[in-house]
Coordinates of C-alpha atoms in Angstrom, one line a residue:
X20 CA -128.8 -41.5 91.2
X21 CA -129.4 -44.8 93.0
X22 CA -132.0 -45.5 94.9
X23 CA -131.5 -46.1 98.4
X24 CA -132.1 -49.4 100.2
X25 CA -135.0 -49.8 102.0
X26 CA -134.3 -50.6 105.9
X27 CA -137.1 -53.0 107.5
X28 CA -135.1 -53.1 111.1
X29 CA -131.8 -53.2 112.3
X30 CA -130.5 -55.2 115.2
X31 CA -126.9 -56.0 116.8
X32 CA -125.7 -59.3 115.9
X33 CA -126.0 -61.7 118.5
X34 CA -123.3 -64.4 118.9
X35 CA -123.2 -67.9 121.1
X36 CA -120.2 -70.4 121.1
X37 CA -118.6 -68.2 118.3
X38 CA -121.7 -68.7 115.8
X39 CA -124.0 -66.1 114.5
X40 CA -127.4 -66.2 115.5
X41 CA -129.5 -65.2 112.5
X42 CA -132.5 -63.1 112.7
X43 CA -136.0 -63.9 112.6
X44 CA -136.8 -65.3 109.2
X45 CA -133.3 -64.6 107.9
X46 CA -132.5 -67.8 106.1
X47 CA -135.7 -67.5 103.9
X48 CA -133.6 -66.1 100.6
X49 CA -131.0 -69.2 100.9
X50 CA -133.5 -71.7 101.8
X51 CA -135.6 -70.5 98.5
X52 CA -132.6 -70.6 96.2
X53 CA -131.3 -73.6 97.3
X54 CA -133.3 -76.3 99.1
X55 CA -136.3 -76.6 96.4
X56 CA -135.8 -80.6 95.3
X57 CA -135.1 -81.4 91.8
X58 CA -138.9 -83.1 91.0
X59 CA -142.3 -82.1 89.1
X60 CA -141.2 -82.8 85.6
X61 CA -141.3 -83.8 82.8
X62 CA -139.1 -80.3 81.9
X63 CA -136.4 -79.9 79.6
X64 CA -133.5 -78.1 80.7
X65 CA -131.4 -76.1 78.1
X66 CA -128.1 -76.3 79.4
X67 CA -126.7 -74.9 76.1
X68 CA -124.4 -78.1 74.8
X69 CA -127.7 -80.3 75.8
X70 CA -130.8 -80.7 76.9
X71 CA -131.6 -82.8 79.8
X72 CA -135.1 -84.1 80.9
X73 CA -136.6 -84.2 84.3
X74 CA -139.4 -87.2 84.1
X75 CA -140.3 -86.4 88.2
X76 CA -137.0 -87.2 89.1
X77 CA -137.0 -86.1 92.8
X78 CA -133.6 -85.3 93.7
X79 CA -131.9 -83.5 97.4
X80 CA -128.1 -84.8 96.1
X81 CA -125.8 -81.7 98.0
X82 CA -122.9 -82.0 96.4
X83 CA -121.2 -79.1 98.6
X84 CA -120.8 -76.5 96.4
X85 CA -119.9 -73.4 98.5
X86 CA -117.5 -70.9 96.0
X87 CA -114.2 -72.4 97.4
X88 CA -111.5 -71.1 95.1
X89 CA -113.4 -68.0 93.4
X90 CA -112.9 -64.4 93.7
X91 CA -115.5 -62.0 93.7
X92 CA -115.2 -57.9 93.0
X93 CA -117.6 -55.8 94.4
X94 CA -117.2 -52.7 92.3
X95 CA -119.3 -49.9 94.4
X96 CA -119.0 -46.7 96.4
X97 CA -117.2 -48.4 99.5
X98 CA -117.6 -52.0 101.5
X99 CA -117.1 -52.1 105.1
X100 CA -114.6 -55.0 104.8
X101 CA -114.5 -54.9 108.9
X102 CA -117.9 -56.1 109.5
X103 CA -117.8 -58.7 111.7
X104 CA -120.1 -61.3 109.4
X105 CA -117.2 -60.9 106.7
X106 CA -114.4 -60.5 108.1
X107 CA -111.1 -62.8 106.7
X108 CA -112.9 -62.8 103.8
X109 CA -113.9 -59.5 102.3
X110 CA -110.9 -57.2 102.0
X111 CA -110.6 -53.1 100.9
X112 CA -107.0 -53.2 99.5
X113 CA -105.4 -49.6 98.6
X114 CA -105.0 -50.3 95.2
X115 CA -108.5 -50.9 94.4
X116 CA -109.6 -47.4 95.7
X117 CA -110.3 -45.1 92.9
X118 CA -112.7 -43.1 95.3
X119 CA -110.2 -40.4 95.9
X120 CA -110.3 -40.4 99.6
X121 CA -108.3 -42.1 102.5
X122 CA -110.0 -45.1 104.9
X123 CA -113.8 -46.8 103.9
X124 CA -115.3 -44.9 106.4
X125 CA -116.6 -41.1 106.4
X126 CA -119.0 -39.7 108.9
X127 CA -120.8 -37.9 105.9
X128 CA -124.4 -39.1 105.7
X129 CA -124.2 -39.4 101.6
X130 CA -120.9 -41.6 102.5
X131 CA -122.7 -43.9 104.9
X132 CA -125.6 -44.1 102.9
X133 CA -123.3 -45.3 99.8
X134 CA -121.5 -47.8 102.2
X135 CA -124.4 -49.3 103.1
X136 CA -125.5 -50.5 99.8
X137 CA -121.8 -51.7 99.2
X138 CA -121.5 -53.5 102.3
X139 CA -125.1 -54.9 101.9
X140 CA -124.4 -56.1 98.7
X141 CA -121.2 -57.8 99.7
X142 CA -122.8 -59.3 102.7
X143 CA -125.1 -61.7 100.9
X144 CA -122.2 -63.1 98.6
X145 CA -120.0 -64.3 101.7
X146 CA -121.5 -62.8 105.3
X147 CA -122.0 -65.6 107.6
X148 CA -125.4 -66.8 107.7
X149 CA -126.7 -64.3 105.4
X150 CA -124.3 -65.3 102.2
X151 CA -125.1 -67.4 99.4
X152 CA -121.3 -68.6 99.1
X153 CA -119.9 -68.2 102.9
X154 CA -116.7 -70.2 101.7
X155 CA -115.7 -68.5 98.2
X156 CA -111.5 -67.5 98.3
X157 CA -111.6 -63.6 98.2
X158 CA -114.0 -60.9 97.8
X159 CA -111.8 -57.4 96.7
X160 CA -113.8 -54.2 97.4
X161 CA -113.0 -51.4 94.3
X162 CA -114.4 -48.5 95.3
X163 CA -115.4 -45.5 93.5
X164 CA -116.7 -42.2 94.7
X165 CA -120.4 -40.8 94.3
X166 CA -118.9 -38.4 92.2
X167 CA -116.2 -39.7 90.4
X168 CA -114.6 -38.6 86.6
X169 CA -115.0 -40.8 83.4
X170 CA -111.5 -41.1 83.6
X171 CA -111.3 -43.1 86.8
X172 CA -114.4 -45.2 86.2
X173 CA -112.3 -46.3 83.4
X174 CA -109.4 -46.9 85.3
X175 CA -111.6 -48.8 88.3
X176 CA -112.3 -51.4 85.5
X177 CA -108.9 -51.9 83.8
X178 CA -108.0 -52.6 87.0
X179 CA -110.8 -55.3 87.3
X180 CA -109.6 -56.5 84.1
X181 CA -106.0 -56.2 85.5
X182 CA -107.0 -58.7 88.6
X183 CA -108.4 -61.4 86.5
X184 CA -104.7 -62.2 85.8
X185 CA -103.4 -62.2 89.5
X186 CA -106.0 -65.2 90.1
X187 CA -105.8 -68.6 89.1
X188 CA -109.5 -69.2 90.0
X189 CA -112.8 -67.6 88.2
X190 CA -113.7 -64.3 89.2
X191 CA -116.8 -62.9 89.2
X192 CA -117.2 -58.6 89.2
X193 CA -120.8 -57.5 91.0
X194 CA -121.3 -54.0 89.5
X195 CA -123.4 -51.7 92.9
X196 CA -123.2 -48.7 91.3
X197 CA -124.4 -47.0 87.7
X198 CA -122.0 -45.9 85.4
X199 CA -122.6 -43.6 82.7
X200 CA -123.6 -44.1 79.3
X201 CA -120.2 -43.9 77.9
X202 CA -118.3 -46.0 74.9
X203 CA -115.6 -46.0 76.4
X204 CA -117.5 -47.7 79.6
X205 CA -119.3 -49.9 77.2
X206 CA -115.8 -51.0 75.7
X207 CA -114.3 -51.3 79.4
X208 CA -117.0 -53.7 80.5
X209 CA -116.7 -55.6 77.2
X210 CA -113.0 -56.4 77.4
X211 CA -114.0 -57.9 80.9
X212 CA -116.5 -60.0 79.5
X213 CA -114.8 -60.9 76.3
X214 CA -111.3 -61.0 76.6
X215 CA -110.8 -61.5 80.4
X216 CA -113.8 -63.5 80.3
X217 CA -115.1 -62.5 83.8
X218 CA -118.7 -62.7 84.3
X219 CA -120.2 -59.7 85.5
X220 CA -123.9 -59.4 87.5
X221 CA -125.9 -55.8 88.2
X222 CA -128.9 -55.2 89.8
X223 CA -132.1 -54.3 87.4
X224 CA -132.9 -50.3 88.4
X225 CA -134.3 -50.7 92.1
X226 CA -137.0 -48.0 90.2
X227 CA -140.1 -48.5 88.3
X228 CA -138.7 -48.5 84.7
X229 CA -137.6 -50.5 81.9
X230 CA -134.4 -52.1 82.6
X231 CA -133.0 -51.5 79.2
X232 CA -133.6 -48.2 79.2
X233 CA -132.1 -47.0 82.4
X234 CA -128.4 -48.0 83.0
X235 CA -125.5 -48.5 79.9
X236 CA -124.6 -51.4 82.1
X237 CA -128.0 -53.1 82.4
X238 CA -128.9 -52.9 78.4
X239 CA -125.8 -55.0 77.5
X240 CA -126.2 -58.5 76.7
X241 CA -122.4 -58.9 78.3
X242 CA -124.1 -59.0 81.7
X243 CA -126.4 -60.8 84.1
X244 CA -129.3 -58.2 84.9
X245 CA -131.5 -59.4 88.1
X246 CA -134.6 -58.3 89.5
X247 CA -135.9 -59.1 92.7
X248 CA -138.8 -61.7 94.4
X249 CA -140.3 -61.5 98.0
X250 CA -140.9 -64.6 100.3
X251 CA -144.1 -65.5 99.0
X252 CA -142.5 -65.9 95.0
X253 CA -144.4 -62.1 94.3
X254 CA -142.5 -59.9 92.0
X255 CA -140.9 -57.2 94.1
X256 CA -143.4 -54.6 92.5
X257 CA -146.0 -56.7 94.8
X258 CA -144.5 -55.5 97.6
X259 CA -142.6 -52.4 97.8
X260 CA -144.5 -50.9 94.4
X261 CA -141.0 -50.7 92.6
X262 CA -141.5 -51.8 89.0
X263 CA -138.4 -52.7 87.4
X264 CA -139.4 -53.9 83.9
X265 CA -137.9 -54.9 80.5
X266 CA -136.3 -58.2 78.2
X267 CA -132.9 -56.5 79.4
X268 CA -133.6 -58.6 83.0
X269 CA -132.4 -62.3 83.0
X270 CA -133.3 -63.7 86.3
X271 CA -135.0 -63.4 89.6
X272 CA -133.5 -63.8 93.4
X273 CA -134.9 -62.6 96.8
X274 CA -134.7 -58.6 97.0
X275 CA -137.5 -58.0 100.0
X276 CA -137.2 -58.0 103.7
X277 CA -133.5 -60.1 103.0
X278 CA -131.3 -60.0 106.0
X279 CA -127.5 -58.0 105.1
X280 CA -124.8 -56.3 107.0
X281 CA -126.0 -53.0 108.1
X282 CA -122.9 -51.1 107.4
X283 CA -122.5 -48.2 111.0
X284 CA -119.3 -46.5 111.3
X285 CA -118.5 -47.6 114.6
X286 CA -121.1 -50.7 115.5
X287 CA -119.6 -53.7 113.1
X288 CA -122.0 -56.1 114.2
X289 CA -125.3 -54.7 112.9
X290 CA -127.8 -57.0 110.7
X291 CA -131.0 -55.5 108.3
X292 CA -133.7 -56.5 106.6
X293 CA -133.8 -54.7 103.3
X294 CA -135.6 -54.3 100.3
X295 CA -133.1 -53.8 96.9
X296 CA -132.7 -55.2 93.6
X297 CA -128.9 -55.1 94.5
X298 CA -129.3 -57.9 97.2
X299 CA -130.5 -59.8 94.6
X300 CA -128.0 -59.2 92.2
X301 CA -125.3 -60.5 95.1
X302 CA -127.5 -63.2 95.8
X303 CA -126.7 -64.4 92.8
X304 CA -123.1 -63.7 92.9
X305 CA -122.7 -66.1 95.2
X306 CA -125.0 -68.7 93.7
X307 CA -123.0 -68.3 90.2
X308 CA -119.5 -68.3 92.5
X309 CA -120.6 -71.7 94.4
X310 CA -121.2 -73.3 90.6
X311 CA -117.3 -72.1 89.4
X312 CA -116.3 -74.0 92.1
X313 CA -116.9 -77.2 90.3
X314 CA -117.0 -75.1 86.7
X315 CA -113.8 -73.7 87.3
X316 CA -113.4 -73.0 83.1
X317 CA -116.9 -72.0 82.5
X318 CA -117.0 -68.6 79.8
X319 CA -119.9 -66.0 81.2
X320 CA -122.0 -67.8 78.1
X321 CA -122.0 -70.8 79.7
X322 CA -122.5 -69.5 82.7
X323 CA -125.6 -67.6 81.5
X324 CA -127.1 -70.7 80.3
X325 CA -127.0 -72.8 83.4
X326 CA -128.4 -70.2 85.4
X327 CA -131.4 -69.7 83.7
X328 CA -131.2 -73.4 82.1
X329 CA -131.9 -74.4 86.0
X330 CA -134.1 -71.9 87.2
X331 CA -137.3 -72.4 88.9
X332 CA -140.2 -71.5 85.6
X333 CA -143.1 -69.3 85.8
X334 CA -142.8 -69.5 90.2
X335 CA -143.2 -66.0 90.3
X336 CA -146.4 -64.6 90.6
X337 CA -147.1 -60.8 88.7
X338 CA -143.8 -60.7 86.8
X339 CA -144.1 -57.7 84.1
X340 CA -144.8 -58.7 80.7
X341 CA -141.0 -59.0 79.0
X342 CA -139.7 -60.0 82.2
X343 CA -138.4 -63.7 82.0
X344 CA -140.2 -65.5 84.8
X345 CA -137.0 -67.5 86.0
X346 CA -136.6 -68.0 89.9
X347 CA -133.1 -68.6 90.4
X348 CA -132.3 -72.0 91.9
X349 CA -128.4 -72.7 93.2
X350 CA -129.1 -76.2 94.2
X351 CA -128.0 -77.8 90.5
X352 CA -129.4 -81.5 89.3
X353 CA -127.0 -83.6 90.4
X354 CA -126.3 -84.7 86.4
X355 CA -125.4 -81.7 85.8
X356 CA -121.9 -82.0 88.4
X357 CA -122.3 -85.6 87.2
X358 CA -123.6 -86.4 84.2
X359 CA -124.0 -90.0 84.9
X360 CA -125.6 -90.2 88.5
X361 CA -129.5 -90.8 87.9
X362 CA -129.7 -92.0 91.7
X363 CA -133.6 -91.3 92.5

């Protein structure tokens, strides 16, 4: 069962000259992934076809990178494509409702609870103010229920794979939910990987447990597994005392006390503070869309590489042993859009 999210307050969403006013200490998580200047080399980066050094280059190039022209797929147990922070961008069509029931809303608590991680998760890949790619073409809710049969888990990602050929753009899939340890899952999610060649992000268990032991999903080497940091570059374990742990996770992002949509049936304006792993995981959703924007043919192997070829190493203070101490970092050298700008 997944764990729930952890919610630190909730407040309406205050608006002046039609622009969100963020809450207090909400743009910490996007100002840590992405405003850290290129500098405090020398450091080679393995970016997979080469290896660049950084002798204390000190670079704050922005080349504009905001996920213009990607798709993202949330595949989860319901987004609240109405909030207001997403609207015109987040969308719940019919077709990608395996769930079994009408609408994406249900007064049932275990419903609400469910949206909330969904719409949470979807918030910090393109909510105003709170995503880390505000500008990226489409985000498509599938939705699955709590409950639902092998059969139509299956059928939820064929149709991901499906999609990949309605875009001409990359597409990303953020997996919210765990699916069951199942070959025929396992071959699903490598036929998106493989021969659709989407890349697919999950959260690392928002539990105290080894990673690779947990989830199908999280043990494959076909996905990007992410564990979380607070505000202070802790682990998340220094905080909330959940331990996620094994060589299965590939990168770290904010996960404590980050501001999301706070999915209510009839208020579509709320904000949270929250602690998951799942934040993370869309965190870097967004981070990964913003680069296909200017990587537009990038595999998921290449894709892999540059994120943790870029990352921020050994930042993170009491990361589990067999935990890759990699602090993501969206902000990319400028050589890397540009291999030959070396502008100090």
């Amino acid at each position: 069962m997944l764990a729930p999210l952890t919610i630190c307050v909730v407040l309406p969403l205050a608006t002046a000259d039609n622009r969100y006013v963020r809450l207090a200490d909400s743009s910490w998580p996007l100002e840590r992934i992405s405003q850290a200047p290129w500098s405090g080399g020398p450091h080679v980066w393995d970016l997979g076809d080469r290896s660049v050094v950084d002798l204390n280059f000190h670079y704050t190039v922005d080349y504009d990178l905001r996920g213009r022209g990607v798709n993202v797929y949330v595949l989860s147990n319901g987004v609240d494509c109405q909030h207001r922070i997403m609207l015109h961008r987040a969308i719940c069509p019919n077709r990608g409702d395996f769930s079994g029931t009408s609408g994406s809303s249900s007064t049932e608590e275990h419903s609400s609870r469910s949206m909330r991680i969904g719409t949470a998760a979807a918030s910090v890949v393109c909510g105003d103010s709170v995503g880390s790619a505000a500008s990226i073409l489409r985000l498509s809710s599938t939705r699955v229920a709590t409950t639902t049969a092998l059969s139509t888990i299956i059928r939820a990602l064929q149709y991901l794979s499906y999609s990949r050929g309605m875009h001409l753009g990359p597409m990303i899939v953020l997996l919210t939910i765990q699916l069951p340890r199942q070959d025929a899952v396992a071959a699903a999610i490598r036929h998106l990987y493989e021969r659709a060649e989407i890349t697919i992000v999950v959260h690392a268990a928002h539990q105290s447990m080894d990673a690779c032991d947990n989830s199908l999903i999280q043990s494959m080497d076909e996905v990007i597994t992410v564990s979380g940091t607070d505000a202070y570059d802790r682990y998340i374990s220094e905080t909330t005392g959940i331990h996620p742990t094994g060589n299965c996770i590939d990168i770290l992002a904010p996960a404590v006390n980050v501001p999301a949509a706070y999915y209510d049936a009839v208020d579509k304006t709320l904000l949270a503070a929250m602690n998951h792993t799942i934040l993370a995981a869309g965190l870097t959703t967004g981070v990964i869309a913003t680069w296909l924007e200017h990587f537009r043919e990038y595999n998921p192997v290449q894709v892999r590489r540059l994120l943790q070829g870029t990352a921020r190493h050994n930042q993170v203070r009491g990361v589990p042993e067999g935990v890759p101490n990699l602090l993501i970092r969206s902000l990319l050298p400028p050589w890397v859009i540009d291999p030959h700008d070396r502008t100090i």
